[in-house]
């Protein structure tokens, strides 16, 4: 166990000065999420356990582990993160751009990356979070958290830009509805496209559509 000496800032908030990988345990072996340059975080503890320090990302309150070797990638934040309240119209005006973001991400060479929130490789909820966050709209990180955050509607009410959630006992996948029965998502290799693709809500001829 090792104590890291960091000068605490207001509320112990720090700024990512480069893109960061963050992990799901103090061993820092399995990716949990990624933080883009410019995001803010605070430490849950300044005590290194194994290889990592537990942090909380400020924009979505996501808990993860920062590898001690990456401490040079953060700097004291000059101001504390402040959430900006958004209205429905604030969000709706960005829907065409959000859809374009996902389509442009699909057009780049990519593969599915568990924990990925940075281009070009995303997991399902990472793609959705990144698409909205690019326009200042912060959704929770994981698909089941995003589902709890959203308002449930009937399938007949679906509009482009709505989120579609998949899963049995608990949500484990999310996609963005494009209209015309189509959705865009990042899915894994075993049951999906191993990357970002467009599928149909109902298409028995397509193994991915049948799975989800």
mmCIF file of C-alpha atoms in Angstrom, residues 2 4 6-7 19 22 25 43 46 49 59 75 80 101 108 133 152 159 162 168 179 188 191 198-199 204:
data_model
loop_
_atom_site.group_PDB
_atom_site.id
_atom_site.type_symbol
_atom_site.label_atom_id
_atom_site.label_comp_id
_atom_site.label_asym_id
_atom_site.label_seq_id
_atom_site.Cartn_x
_atom_site.Cartn_y
_atom_site.Cartn_z
ATOM 1 C CA UNK A 2 1.351 3.409 -0.954
ATOM 2 C CA UNK A 4 0.474 9.415 -3.190
ATOM 3 C CA UNK A 6 -1.100 15.278 -4.322
ATOM 4 C CA UNK A 7 -1.945 18.847 -3.459
ATOM 5 C CA UNK A 19 -7.161 10.789 -22.802
ATOM 6 C CA UNK A 22 -9.758 3.755 -16.369
ATOM 7 C CA UNK A 25 -10.397 -2.846 -10.162
ATOM 8 C CA UNK A 43 -10.302 10.967 -5.865
ATOM 9 C CA UNK A 46 -5.333 9.167 -2.356
ATOM 10 C CA UNK A 49 -4.331 -0.108 -3.569
ATOM 11 C CA UNK A 59 -19.774 14.485 -15.385
ATOM 12 C CA UNK A 75 -3.714 18.358 -13.196
ATOM 13 C CA UNK A 80 -15.235 22.595 -9.753
ATOM 14 C CA UNK A 101 -21.912 11.414 -34.892
ATOM 15 C CA UNK A 108 -14.409 4.787 -39.556
ATOM 16 C CA UNK A 133 -21.649 14.170 -24.534
ATOM 17 C CA UNK A 152 -40.028 4.571 -20.861
ATOM 18 C CA UNK A 159 -38.616 8.698 -32.770
ATOM 19 C CA UNK A 162 -34.551 7.669 -28.875
ATOM 20 C CA UNK A 168 -33.683 -10.137 -20.091
ATOM 21 C CA UNK A 179 -36.171 5.679 -37.793
ATOM 22 C CA UNK A 188 -19.486 -7.505 -29.688
ATOM 23 C CA UNK A 191 -23.451 -12.049 -30.826
ATOM 24 C CA UNK A 198 -27.009 -0.607 -38.346
ATOM 25 C CA UNK A 199 -29.556 -3.365 -37.772
ATOM 26 C CA UNK A 204 -35.455 -12.820 -38.816
#
